[in-house]
Short mmCIF file of C-alpha atoms in Angstrom, two decimals:
data_model
loop_
_atom_site.label_atom_id
_atom_site.label_comp_id
_atom_site.label_asym_id
_atom_site.label_seq_id
_atom_site.Cartn_x
_atom_site.Cartn_y
_atom_site.Cartn_z
CA UNK A 14 0.00 0.00 0.00
CA UNK A 15 1.61 3.23 -1.06
CA UNK A 16 -0.63 5.20 1.29
CA UNK A 17 0.06 4.97 5.03
CA UNK A 18 -2.19 6.33 7.66
CA UNK A 19 -0.05 8.08 10.29
CA UNK A 20 -2.10 9.73 13.00
CA UNK A 21 -4.87 10.47 10.52
CA UNK A 22 -2.48 11.98 7.93
CA UNK A 23 -2.32 10.12 4.66
CA UNK A 24 1.33 9.72 3.71
CA UNK A 25 1.80 8.86 0.08
CA UNK A 26 4.83 7.13 -1.40
CA UNK A 27 5.44 5.78 -4.90
CA UNK A 28 6.16 2.24 -3.66
CA UNK A 29 5.44 0.25 -0.57
CA UNK A 30 8.23 -1.21 1.53
CA UNK A 31 8.42 -4.62 -0.15
CA UNK A 32 8.69 -3.38 -3.70
CA UNK A 33 11.25 -0.83 -2.50
CA UNK A 34 13.36 -3.66 -1.01
CA UNK A 35 13.07 -5.71 -4.18
CA UNK A 36 14.31 -2.77 -6.23
CA UNK A 37 17.29 -2.31 -3.92
CA UNK A 38 18.11 -6.00 -4.24
CA UNK A 39 17.94 -5.77 -8.03
CA UNK A 40 20.32 -2.81 -8.14
CA UNK A 41 22.65 -4.67 -5.77
CA UNK A 42 22.67 -7.76 -7.99
CA UNK A 43 23.31 -5.65 -11.08
CA UNK A 44 26.24 -3.96 -9.33
CA UNK A 45 27.79 -7.27 -8.33
CA UNK A 46 27.42 -8.70 -11.85
CA UNK A 47 29.07 -5.61 -13.31
CA UNK A 48 31.96 -5.83 -10.82
CA UNK A 49 32.57 -9.54 -11.46
CA UNK A 50 32.47 -9.08 -15.25
CA UNK A 51 34.83 -6.15 -15.04
CA UNK A 52 37.33 -8.19 -13.00
CA UNK A 53 37.13 -11.05 -15.47
CA UNK A 54 37.82 -8.77 -18.45
CA UNK A 55 40.56 -6.97 -16.58
CA UNK A 56 42.33 -10.25 -15.75
CA UNK A 57 42.37 -11.20 -19.43
CA UNK A 58 43.61 -7.86 -20.71
CA UNK A 59 47.25 -7.07 -21.10
CA UNK A 60 47.04 -3.61 -19.61
CA UNK A 61 50.50 -2.70 -20.82
CA UNK A 62 49.19 -2.65 -24.41
CA UNK A 63 46.20 -0.56 -23.45
CA UNK A 64 48.32 2.04 -21.63
CA UNK A 65 50.50 2.05 -24.69
CA UNK A 66 47.54 2.55 -27.09
CA UNK A 67 47.56 6.36 -27.44
CA UNK A 68 51.27 6.38 -28.30
CA UNK A 69 50.84 3.57 -30.87
CA UNK A 70 47.79 5.23 -32.35
CA UNK A 71 49.69 8.51 -32.65
CA UNK A 72 52.58 6.63 -34.19
CA UNK A 73 50.38 4.93 -36.82
CA UNK A 74 48.58 8.19 -37.45
CA UNK A 75 51.92 9.89 -38.01
CA UNK A 76 53.01 7.22 -40.47
CA UNK A 77 49.65 7.29 -42.26
CA UNK A 78 49.89 11.02 -42.85
CA UNK A 79 50.18 12.35 -45.47
CA UNK A 80 48.27 9.75 -47.54
CA UNK A 81 50.10 8.41 -50.57
CA UNK A 82 48.16 10.34 -53.19
CA UNK A 83 49.85 8.65 -56.14
CA UNK A 84 48.24 5.37 -55.03
CA UNK A 85 44.87 6.75 -56.14
CA UNK A 86 45.55 5.62 -59.70
CA UNK A 87 45.24 2.03 -58.47
CA UNK A 88 42.01 2.63 -56.53
CA UNK A 89 39.75 3.67 -59.42
CA UNK A 90 38.85 0.17 -60.50
CA UNK A 91 38.41 -1.29 -56.99
CA UNK A 92 36.03 1.48 -55.91
CA UNK A 93 34.12 1.09 -59.19
CA UNK A 94 33.88 -2.67 -58.43
CA UNK A 95 32.63 -1.84 -54.96
CA UNK A 96 29.89 0.42 -56.30
CA UNK A 97 28.92 -2.25 -58.83
CA UNK A 98 28.74 -4.92 -56.13
CA UNK A 99 26.42 -2.67 -54.12
CA UNK A 100 24.23 -1.64 -57.04
CA UNK A 101 23.84 -5.01 -58.74
CA UNK A 102 23.56 -6.74 -55.37
CA UNK A 103 20.69 -4.42 -54.42
CA UNK A 104 19.05 -4.89 -57.82
CA UNK A 105 19.03 -8.69 -57.64
CA UNK A 106 17.98 -8.59 -53.99
CA UNK A 107 14.95 -6.48 -54.95
CA UNK A 108 14.06 -8.86 -57.78
CA UNK A 109 13.85 -11.67 -55.25
CA UNK A 110 12.44 -9.64 -52.37
CA UNK A 111 9.33 -8.43 -54.23
CA UNK A 112 7.72 -11.86 -54.78
CA UNK A 113 8.76 -13.00 -51.30
CA UNK A 114 7.16 -9.89 -49.78
CA UNK A 115 3.88 -10.57 -51.59
CA UNK A 116 3.96 -14.17 -50.36
CA UNK A 117 4.70 -13.04 -46.80
CA UNK A 118 2.16 -10.23 -46.46
CA UNK A 119 -0.97 -11.38 -44.64
CA UNK A 120 -3.32 -9.75 -47.14
CA UNK A 121 -1.69 -11.02 -50.35
CA UNK A 122 -0.27 -14.43 -49.45
CA UNK A 123 -1.91 -17.35 -51.28
CA UNK A 124 -1.77 -19.49 -48.15
CA UNK A 125 -1.35 -18.29 -44.57
CA UNK A 126 -0.75 -21.82 -43.38
CA UNK A 127 1.98 -23.06 -45.73
CA UNK A 128 3.47 -20.39 -47.97
CA UNK A 129 3.60 -17.50 -45.52
CA UNK A 130 5.77 -19.37 -42.97
CA UNK A 131 8.20 -20.38 -45.75
CA UNK A 132 8.46 -16.78 -46.96
CA UNK A 133 9.01 -15.57 -43.40
CA UNK A 134 11.68 -18.24 -42.90
CA UNK A 135 13.55 -17.00 -45.99
CA UNK A 136 13.33 -13.45 -44.68
CA UNK A 137 14.61 -14.33 -41.21
CA UNK A 138 17.39 -16.64 -42.38
CA UNK A 139 18.84 -14.25 -44.97
CA UNK A 140 18.64 -11.35 -42.55
CA UNK A 141 20.28 -13.08 -39.63
CA UNK A 142 23.64 -13.77 -41.30
CA UNK A 143 26.04 -10.89 -41.89
CA UNK A 144 27.09 -10.20 -45.46
CA UNK A 145 30.75 -10.70 -44.53
CA UNK A 146 29.93 -14.25 -43.44
CA UNK A 147 27.90 -14.85 -46.60
CA UNK A 148 30.91 -13.60 -48.57
CA UNK A 149 33.23 -15.94 -46.66
CA UNK A 150 30.97 -18.90 -47.50
CA UNK A 151 30.50 -17.87 -51.13
CA UNK A 152 34.20 -17.28 -51.73
CA UNK A 153 34.82 -20.91 -50.81
CA UNK A 154 31.87 -22.08 -52.92
CA UNK A 155 32.18 -20.02 -56.11
CA UNK A 156 35.73 -18.75 -55.73
CA UNK A 157 37.06 -15.29 -54.95
CA UNK A 158 36.05 -12.20 -56.90
CA UNK A 159 33.43 -9.59 -57.52
CA UNK A 160 30.68 -12.11 -58.31
CA UNK A 161 30.90 -13.74 -54.88
CA UNK A 162 30.65 -10.29 -53.29
CA UNK A 163 27.61 -9.37 -55.33
CA UNK A 164 25.82 -12.60 -54.46
CA UNK A 165 26.67 -12.12 -50.77
CA UNK A 166 25.26 -8.60 -50.80
CA UNK A 167 22.08 -9.63 -52.57
CA UNK A 168 21.40 -12.60 -50.29
CA UNK A 169 21.90 -10.47 -47.19
CA UNK A 170 19.57 -7.79 -48.60
CA UNK A 171 16.65 -10.06 -49.56
CA UNK A 172 15.37 -10.42 -46.03
CA UNK A 173 15.79 -6.74 -45.20
CA UNK A 174 13.96 -5.51 -48.31
CA UNK A 175 11.27 -8.20 -48.19
CA UNK A 176 10.51 -7.48 -44.54
CA UNK A 177 10.08 -3.74 -45.01
CA UNK A 178 8.11 -4.28 -48.21
CA UNK A 179 5.70 -6.83 -46.76
CA UNK A 180 5.02 -4.50 -43.85
CA UNK A 181 4.18 -1.78 -46.40
CA UNK A 182 1.88 -4.19 -48.22
CA UNK A 183 0.05 -5.03 -45.00
CA UNK A 184 -0.57 -1.34 -44.34
CA UNK A 185 -2.29 -0.51 -47.63
CA UNK A 186 -5.82 0.84 -47.80
CA UNK A 187 -8.03 -2.19 -48.48
CA UNK A 188 -10.88 0.00 -49.75
CA UNK A 189 -8.94 0.83 -52.90
CA UNK A 190 -8.24 -2.86 -53.48
CA UNK A 191 -11.89 -3.70 -52.87
CA UNK A 192 -12.98 -1.08 -55.39
CA UNK A 193 -10.73 -2.53 -58.08
CA UNK A 194 -11.93 -6.07 -57.29
CA UNK A 195 -15.53 -4.90 -57.62
CA UNK A 196 -14.97 -3.85 -61.24
CA UNK A 197 -14.44 -7.49 -62.20
CA UNK A 198 -10.64 -7.27 -62.34
CA UNK A 199 -8.54 -10.42 -62.07
CA UNK A 200 -6.15 -11.07 -59.17
CA UNK A 201 -3.18 -9.79 -61.17
CA UNK A 202 -5.01 -6.71 -62.39
CA UNK A 203 -6.06 -5.96 -58.83
CA UNK A 204 -2.41 -6.20 -57.83
CA UNK A 205 -1.24 -3.85 -60.58
CA UNK A 206 -4.01 -1.27 -60.13
CA UNK A 207 -4.94 -1.58 -56.47
CA UNK A 208 -1.80 -2.58 -54.58
CA UNK A 209 1.28 -1.54 -56.58
CA UNK A 210 0.47 2.20 -56.74
CA UNK A 211 0.05 2.20 -52.98
CA UNK A 212 3.40 0.57 -52.19
CA UNK A 213 5.49 2.26 -54.88
CA UNK A 214 6.80 5.07 -52.64
CA UNK A 215 7.73 2.57 -49.93
CA UNK A 216 9.45 0.39 -52.52
CA UNK A 217 11.56 3.26 -53.87
CA UNK A 218 12.48 4.33 -50.36
CA UNK A 219 13.53 0.81 -49.37
CA UNK A 220 15.57 0.37 -52.58
CA UNK A 221 17.72 3.47 -52.14
CA UNK A 222 18.04 2.94 -48.39
CA UNK A 223 19.37 -0.58 -48.91
CA UNK A 224 21.64 0.57 -51.75
CA UNK A 225 23.09 3.13 -49.36
CA UNK A 226 23.75 0.45 -46.72
CA UNK A 227 25.19 -1.91 -49.32
CA UNK A 228 27.81 0.61 -50.45
CA UNK A 229 29.15 0.58 -46.90
CA UNK A 230 28.94 -3.18 -46.55
CA UNK A 231 30.62 -3.90 -49.88
CA UNK A 232 33.70 -1.87 -48.95
CA UNK A 233 34.75 -4.55 -46.47
CA UNK A 234 33.92 -7.63 -48.56
CA UNK A 235 37.43 -7.57 -50.06
CA UNK A 236 38.81 -8.52 -46.64
CA UNK A 237 37.61 -12.08 -47.30
CA UNK A 238 38.46 -12.01 -51.01
CA UNK A 239 35.06 -11.10 -52.39
CA UNK A 240 36.25 -8.21 -54.54
CA UNK A 241 36.10 -4.46 -54.26
CA UNK A 242 38.25 -1.95 -52.45
CA UNK A 243 38.51 -4.12 -49.34
CA UNK A 244 41.09 -6.20 -51.20
CA UNK A 245 43.44 -3.19 -51.42
CA UNK A 246 42.74 -2.35 -47.80
CA UNK A 247 43.65 -5.87 -46.79
CA UNK A 248 46.96 -5.94 -48.68
CA UNK A 249 47.93 -2.46 -47.51
CA UNK A 250 47.26 -3.43 -43.89
CA UNK A 251 49.28 -6.61 -44.29
CA UNK A 252 52.28 -4.75 -45.64
CA UNK A 253 51.91 -1.98 -43.04
CA UNK A 254 51.58 0.56 -45.83
CA UNK A 255 49.84 3.13 -43.63
CA UNK A 256 49.80 6.02 -46.15
CA UNK A 257 47.86 3.75 -48.51
CA UNK A 258 45.46 2.70 -45.77
CA UNK A 259 44.62 6.32 -44.98
CA UNK A 260 44.00 7.07 -48.65
CA UNK A 261 41.71 4.03 -48.98
CA UNK A 262 39.74 5.11 -45.93
CA UNK A 263 39.38 8.59 -47.41
CA UNK A 264 38.14 7.16 -50.72
CA UNK A 265 35.61 4.94 -48.90
CA UNK A 266 34.41 7.94 -46.92
CA UNK A 267 33.87 9.96 -50.10
CA UNK A 268 32.00 7.06 -51.77
CA UNK A 269 29.74 6.59 -48.73
CA UNK A 270 29.00 10.31 -48.48
CA UNK A 271 28.09 10.46 -52.17
CA UNK A 272 25.90 7.37 -51.79
CA UNK A 273 24.11 8.87 -48.83
CA UNK A 274 23.60 12.17 -50.66
CA UNK A 275 22.12 10.41 -53.70
CA UNK A 276 19.77 8.27 -51.61
CA UNK A 277 18.62 11.28 -49.59
CA UNK A 278 17.88 13.17 -52.82
CA UNK A 279 15.99 10.24 -54.33
CA UNK A 280 13.95 9.62 -51.19
CA UNK A 281 13.17 13.30 -50.90
CA UNK A 282 11.94 13.35 -54.48
CA UNK A 283 9.59 10.40 -54.08
CA UNK A 284 8.14 10.60 -50.61
CA UNK B 4 -34.09 -8.04 -62.43
CA UNK B 5 -32.22 -8.37 -59.14
CA UNK B 6 -33.77 -10.82 -56.76
CA UNK B 7 -32.57 -11.71 -53.28
CA UNK B 8 -34.03 -14.79 -51.63
CA UNK B 9 -33.44 -15.69 -47.99
CA UNK B 10 -30.05 -14.03 -48.16
CA UNK B 11 -28.24 -14.65 -44.89
CA UNK B 12 -24.78 -13.68 -43.71
CA UNK B 13 -23.24 -14.84 -40.46
CA UNK B 14 -19.71 -13.57 -39.85
CA UNK B 15 -17.03 -15.82 -38.40
CA UNK B 16 -17.38 -13.97 -35.12
CA UNK B 17 -20.97 -15.24 -34.95
CA UNK B 18 -22.53 -11.86 -35.72
CA UNK B 19 -25.61 -12.28 -37.84
CA UNK B 20 -25.47 -9.37 -40.27
CA UNK B 21 -28.33 -10.46 -42.52
CA UNK B 22 -31.11 -12.90 -41.85
CA UNK B 23 -33.41 -14.20 -44.58
CA UNK B 24 -33.51 -11.03 -46.64
CA UNK B 25 -35.95 -11.14 -49.54
CA UNK B 26 -35.84 -8.23 -51.94
CA UNK B 27 -36.69 -7.62 -55.53
CA UNK B 28 -35.44 -4.67 -57.57
CA UNK B 29 -37.00 -4.05 -60.97
CA UNK B 30 -35.20 -2.84 -64.06
CA UNK B 31 -34.35 0.83 -63.76
CA UNK B 32 -35.65 1.00 -60.21
CA UNK B 33 -33.66 3.05 -57.72
CA UNK B 34 -34.11 2.16 -54.08
CA UNK B 35 -32.69 3.73 -50.96
CA UNK B 36 -31.61 1.37 -48.22
CA UNK B 37 -31.83 3.04 -44.84
CA UNK B 38 -31.32 1.81 -41.31
CA UNK B 39 -29.16 2.40 -38.24
CA UNK B 40 -25.41 1.78 -38.28
CA UNK B 41 -24.66 -1.90 -38.10
CA UNK B 42 -28.03 -2.87 -39.56
CA UNK B 43 -26.33 -4.79 -42.36
CA UNK B 44 -26.69 -2.29 -45.22
CA UNK B 45 -23.07 -2.54 -46.34
CA UNK B 46 -23.08 -6.30 -45.94
CA UNK B 47 -26.20 -6.54 -48.09
CA UNK B 48 -24.72 -4.79 -51.11
CA UNK B 49 -21.39 -6.55 -50.67
CA UNK B 50 -23.17 -9.89 -50.67
CA UNK B 51 -24.63 -9.04 -54.07
CA UNK B 52 -21.28 -8.55 -55.82
CA UNK B 53 -19.66 -11.07 -53.50
CA UNK B 54 -17.04 -8.84 -51.94
CA UNK B 55 -18.57 -10.65 -48.97
CA UNK B 56 -19.72 -14.23 -49.49
CA UNK B 57 -23.23 -14.83 -48.16
CA UNK B 58 -23.68 -17.78 -45.80
CA UNK B 59 -26.91 -18.96 -47.40
CA UNK B 60 -29.70 -17.84 -49.68
CA UNK B 61 -29.40 -16.64 -53.25
CA UNK B 62 -28.95 -13.43 -55.19
CA UNK B 63 -30.05 -13.58 -58.81
CA UNK B 64 -29.22 -10.95 -61.44
CA UNK B 65 -31.21 -11.31 -64.68
CA UNK B 66 -31.59 -15.03 -64.09
CA UNK B 67 -27.92 -15.65 -63.16
CA UNK B 68 -27.46 -17.01 -59.66
CA UNK B 69 -24.59 -14.89 -58.33
CA UNK B 70 -24.06 -16.88 -55.16
CA UNK B 71 -22.91 -20.06 -56.90
CA UNK B 72 -20.56 -18.57 -59.52
CA UNK B 73 -16.94 -19.67 -59.93
CA UNK B 74 -14.28 -16.96 -59.98
CA UNK B 75 -14.24 -16.42 -63.77
CA UNK B 76 -18.00 -16.19 -64.11
CA UNK B 77 -18.17 -14.01 -61.00
CA UNK B 78 -15.77 -11.52 -62.58
CA UNK B 79 -17.94 -11.38 -65.72
CA UNK B 80 -21.02 -10.68 -63.59
CA UNK B 81 -19.20 -8.07 -61.50
CA UNK B 82 -18.73 -6.04 -64.67
CA UNK B 83 -22.51 -5.61 -64.73
CA UNK B 84 -22.57 -4.22 -61.19
CA UNK B 85 -20.91 -0.85 -60.69
CA UNK B 86 -20.03 0.02 -57.11
CA UNK B 87 -19.67 3.45 -55.54
CA UNK B 88 -18.07 3.81 -52.11
CA UNK B 89 -18.37 6.00 -49.06
CA UNK B 90 -14.72 7.07 -48.92
CA UNK B 91 -14.64 7.13 -52.75
CA UNK B 92 -12.04 4.32 -52.74
CA UNK B 93 -10.15 5.82 -55.66
CA UNK B 94 -6.59 4.63 -56.10
CA UNK B 95 -5.05 7.77 -54.69
CA UNK B 96 -1.74 7.68 -56.50
CA UNK B 97 -3.19 7.05 -59.95
CA UNK B 98 -4.52 9.81 -62.19
CA UNK B 99 -8.21 10.57 -62.58
CA UNK B 100 -8.12 9.03 -66.05
CA UNK B 101 -6.49 5.83 -64.81
CA UNK B 102 -9.09 5.62 -62.07
CA UNK B 103 -11.94 5.96 -64.52
CA UNK B 104 -10.39 3.45 -66.93
CA UNK B 105 -9.92 0.97 -64.09
CA UNK B 106 -13.67 0.43 -64.44
CA UNK B 107 -12.86 -1.36 -67.72
CA UNK B 108 -10.46 -3.86 -66.12
CA UNK B 109 -13.01 -6.62 -66.40
CA UNK B 110 -13.06 -6.17 -70.18
CA UNK B 111 -9.36 -5.87 -71.07
CA UNK B 112 -6.53 -8.38 -70.71
CA UNK B 113 -3.73 -8.18 -68.18
CA UNK B 114 -1.00 -6.77 -70.42
CA UNK B 115 -3.21 -4.12 -71.95
CA UNK B 116 -4.18 -2.93 -68.49
CA UNK B 117 -0.59 -3.21 -67.21
CA UNK B 118 0.67 -1.03 -70.07
CA UNK B 119 -2.41 1.23 -69.83
CA UNK B 120 -3.22 0.48 -73.48
CA UNK B 121 -7.00 0.67 -73.16
CA UNK B 122 -9.05 0.46 -76.37
CA UNK B 123 -9.79 3.85 -77.94
CA UNK B 124 -13.53 3.32 -77.42
CA UNK B 125 -12.93 3.04 -73.65
CA UNK B 126 -10.83 6.19 -73.66
CA UNK B 127 -13.53 8.05 -75.61
CA UNK B 128 -16.17 6.90 -73.15
CA UNK B 129 -13.99 7.92 -70.20
CA UNK B 130 -13.65 11.44 -71.63
CA UNK B 131 -17.38 11.58 -72.29
CA UNK B 132 -18.20 10.60 -68.71
CA UNK B 133 -15.66 13.01 -67.23
CA UNK B 134 -17.17 15.76 -69.34
CA UNK B 135 -20.65 14.78 -68.18
CA UNK B 136 -19.69 15.14 -64.50
CA UNK B 137 -17.74 18.33 -65.20
CA UNK B 138 -14.23 17.03 -64.55
CA UNK B 139 -12.76 16.92 -68.04
CA UNK B 140 -10.06 19.43 -67.09
CA UNK B 141 -8.99 17.20 -64.17
CA UNK B 142 -8.30 14.08 -66.26
CA UNK B 143 -4.53 14.18 -65.75
CA UNK B 144 -4.56 15.23 -62.09
CA UNK B 145 -3.72 12.67 -59.46
CA UNK B 146 -6.80 11.43 -57.58
CA UNK B 147 -5.48 12.68 -54.20
CA UNK B 148 -5.43 16.26 -55.48
CA UNK B 149 -9.23 16.31 -55.81
CA UNK B 150 -11.83 17.47 -53.30
CA UNK B 151 -14.33 15.04 -51.81
CA UNK B 152 -17.14 15.88 -54.21
CA UNK B 153 -14.83 15.67 -57.20
CA UNK B 154 -13.50 12.32 -56.05
CA UNK B 155 -16.99 10.92 -55.72
CA UNK B 156 -17.75 12.09 -59.28
CA UNK B 157 -14.71 10.15 -60.47
CA UNK B 158 -16.01 7.17 -58.46
CA UNK B 159 -19.31 7.48 -60.30
CA UNK B 160 -17.51 7.58 -63.67
CA UNK B 161 -15.55 4.47 -62.72
CA UNK B 162 -18.77 2.63 -61.93
CA UNK B 163 -20.58 3.84 -65.07
CA UNK B 164 -17.80 3.03 -67.53
CA UNK B 165 -18.33 -0.62 -66.60
CA UNK B 166 -21.57 -0.29 -68.55
CA UNK B 167 -23.44 -1.84 -65.63
CA UNK B 168 -27.05 -2.89 -65.31
CA UNK B 169 -27.05 -2.27 -61.58
CA UNK B 170 -25.36 0.25 -59.31
CA UNK B 171 -24.43 -0.71 -55.76
CA UNK B 172 -23.90 2.51 -53.86
CA UNK B 173 -22.53 2.44 -50.32
CA UNK B 174 -23.10 5.67 -48.37
CA UNK B 175 -22.17 7.97 -51.27
CA UNK B 176 -22.62 11.16 -49.31
CA UNK B 177 -21.50 10.27 -45.78
CA UNK B 178 -18.20 12.13 -46.17
CA UNK B 179 -19.59 15.14 -48.04
CA UNK B 180 -21.09 18.49 -47.10
CA UNK B 181 -24.88 18.96 -47.47
CA UNK B 182 -24.76 20.80 -50.79
CA UNK B 183 -22.30 18.41 -52.40
CA UNK B 184 -24.33 15.51 -51.00
CA UNK B 185 -27.39 16.67 -52.90
CA UNK B 186 -25.38 17.23 -56.07
CA UNK B 187 -23.96 13.73 -55.88
CA UNK B 188 -27.36 12.16 -55.16
CA UNK B 189 -28.87 14.12 -58.03
CA UNK B 190 -26.07 12.99 -60.35
CA UNK B 191 -26.49 9.34 -59.38
CA UNK B 192 -30.25 9.34 -59.79
CA UNK B 193 -30.05 11.28 -63.07
CA UNK B 194 -27.53 8.83 -64.46
CA UNK B 195 -29.75 5.93 -63.45
CA UNK B 196 -32.64 7.53 -65.26
CA UNK B 197 -30.62 8.31 -68.41
CA UNK B 198 -29.26 4.81 -68.68
CA UNK B 199 -32.14 2.87 -67.21
CA UNK B 200 -29.99 1.52 -64.39
CA UNK B 201 -31.28 -0.10 -61.26
CA UNK B 202 -29.56 1.01 -58.07
CA UNK B 203 -29.42 0.19 -54.40
CA UNK B 204 -28.24 3.24 -52.46
CA UNK B 205 -27.25 2.82 -48.83
CA UNK B 206 -27.84 6.09 -47.10
CA UNK B 207 -27.88 7.50 -43.58
CA UNK B 208 -29.67 10.68 -44.44
CA UNK B 209 -33.43 10.05 -44.49
CA UNK B 210 -34.05 13.51 -45.96
CA UNK B 211 -31.85 12.88 -48.94
CA UNK B 212 -33.42 9.49 -49.50
CA UNK B 213 -36.90 10.98 -49.49
CA UNK B 214 -35.82 13.74 -51.81
CA UNK B 215 -34.37 11.64 -54.60
CA UNK B 216 -35.77 8.13 -54.42
CA UNK B 217 -39.19 6.63 -55.12
CA UNK B 218 -38.78 3.51 -53.01
CA UNK B 219 -37.26 3.17 -49.57
CA UNK B 220 -36.29 -0.09 -47.89
CA UNK B 221 -35.31 -0.12 -44.23
CA UNK B 222 -33.07 -2.66 -42.61
CA UNK B 223 -32.67 -3.25 -38.91
CA UNK B 224 -30.66 -6.02 -37.28
CA UNK B 225 -30.32 -7.73 -40.65
CA UNK B 226 -34.03 -7.84 -41.43
CA UNK B 227 -36.16 -5.77 -43.76
CA UNK B 228 -38.71 -3.98 -41.62
CA UNK B 229 -40.05 -1.43 -44.07
CA UNK B 230 -40.54 -1.28 -47.82
CA UNK B 231 -42.52 1.57 -49.32
CA UNK B 232 -42.65 5.03 -50.80
CA UNK B 233 -40.80 8.00 -49.31
CA UNK B 234 -44.02 9.61 -48.07
CA UNK B 235 -44.87 6.54 -46.04
CA UNK B 236 -41.96 7.26 -43.71
CA UNK B 237 -44.06 8.53 -40.82
CA UNK B 238 -42.68 9.18 -37.32
CA UNK B 239 -44.06 5.77 -36.29
CA UNK B 240 -42.14 4.05 -39.05
CA UNK B 241 -38.93 5.93 -38.29
CA UNK B 242 -39.28 4.95 -34.64
CA UNK B 243 -39.58 1.33 -35.68
CA UNK B 244 -36.44 1.64 -37.80
CA UNK B 245 -34.19 3.75 -35.64
CA UNK B 246 -35.76 3.80 -32.18
CA UNK B 247 -37.53 6.44 -30.12
CA UNK B 248 -36.81 10.04 -31.15
CA UNK B 249 -38.70 13.16 -32.12
CA UNK B 250 -39.05 12.66 -35.87
CA UNK B 251 -41.35 15.56 -36.70
CA UNK B 252 -38.42 17.91 -37.40
CA UNK B 253 -36.85 15.45 -39.85
CA UNK B 254 -40.01 15.06 -41.85
CA UNK B 255 -40.86 18.75 -41.83
CA UNK B 256 -37.48 19.74 -43.22
CA UNK B 257 -38.16 17.43 -46.12
CA UNK B 258 -41.24 19.41 -47.06
CA UNK B 259 -39.30 22.67 -46.76
CA UNK B 260 -36.54 21.32 -48.94
CA UNK B 261 -38.92 20.16 -51.59
CA UNK B 262 -40.55 23.57 -51.74
CA UNK B 263 -37.10 25.15 -51.87
CA UNK B 264 -36.09 22.92 -54.77
CA UNK B 265 -39.26 23.72 -56.67
#
């Protein structure tokens, strides 16, 4: 009881004594867990390296600057590959995501009992594995190169795009669909006239948003041999060529900023 | 022409929306369907074009039993029943012209409709209808740029371009102001007269119904409890339909309106 009667005065508190005690116990437990975890991490850390970190970082930074500008002549093709991986990967992902989204949306799926769960399973499974891991798998299956990277990007993107798209499909105005059905239109005509116009803005938004993410993801795919600028990053890191590393990072930054600018423009134009 | 026999609809939730409705609508006859909210008016017209499947009973249009049709035959029959909706139900992101032409979807194949290559005769008819309702200059505007009254006119064009024999009209004026409501009701009834169409018009507004329609059918709790002319709607009858209320004012305004119109 939060209200106590003391000599006829009603004293009000947020919690009664028991719930107050429970809260204290919870905070206590959380504190102990934090302390124990901290000790564990601390025991396994070589603190000498950590104390040393600022000096090392400054050292690497010093070596990395100025970037080796002449190296840029060798980065043109890799960054072009990276952009292609992102763009084609997004394109193929969308081609597969659209039918999956229609099968997964409650209001368009042919069968809630059988097909919808399968579509949802595809969405969850492709979403749950990082594109770097897909790339790792695909490089061993279809060999290193740009193609493996593109496939990795598109597989990873299917679930993302399909999920957002099927949510958009479920939110459409059913009245418009009903009106088209009432004219005697077929299922496919109803889809083209009643549903597609309603989800088109969402579709465009999802496409450029994912493309924007994929530019960032495809820059690292080279680390596992799946093509793109990550390959150069990897070899520069291995040979401790810090001026090259800083130039690569700068190029990636520029590419990502341009990608983000384009996608913001496109989304602004449509929505 | 349209004949409903023992039409019954029980929803999955167990709600009985219609019970044993018998109704006959003659060729070119326009009827107003009135009744309190939840009386089953919307369900009734949706059971006719099977946007809702009736649980039992039959609906027959010119001798064709609508309730037992397979999907292909149902689509062919739906072409003969134009529907007009309360919230207009235009496809907001398509143009006025595309919305009107969507009334022809039952007549053209998938690819023609996908590529918007409608036959020239359909396009001509669409322009004619838009001109008739005074929206020719709006043909290329997107549907969501239009006002409520304009949207409903487009909705009427979409229903009429189907070349229907019957109009199913669901609360055409519920979202419109009083003046626009009358204009829309006038347009619908005029069109029915011009083309000899039968129509079932669900309507809340008893005044409007009395003003424009020669036969009124009242539904309450899924059953028809009144079927007669607009002048037969006495306070007693309205009390039976809607419940106890002072109805004199409602009926008096009708007389005023009619004098005003004349």
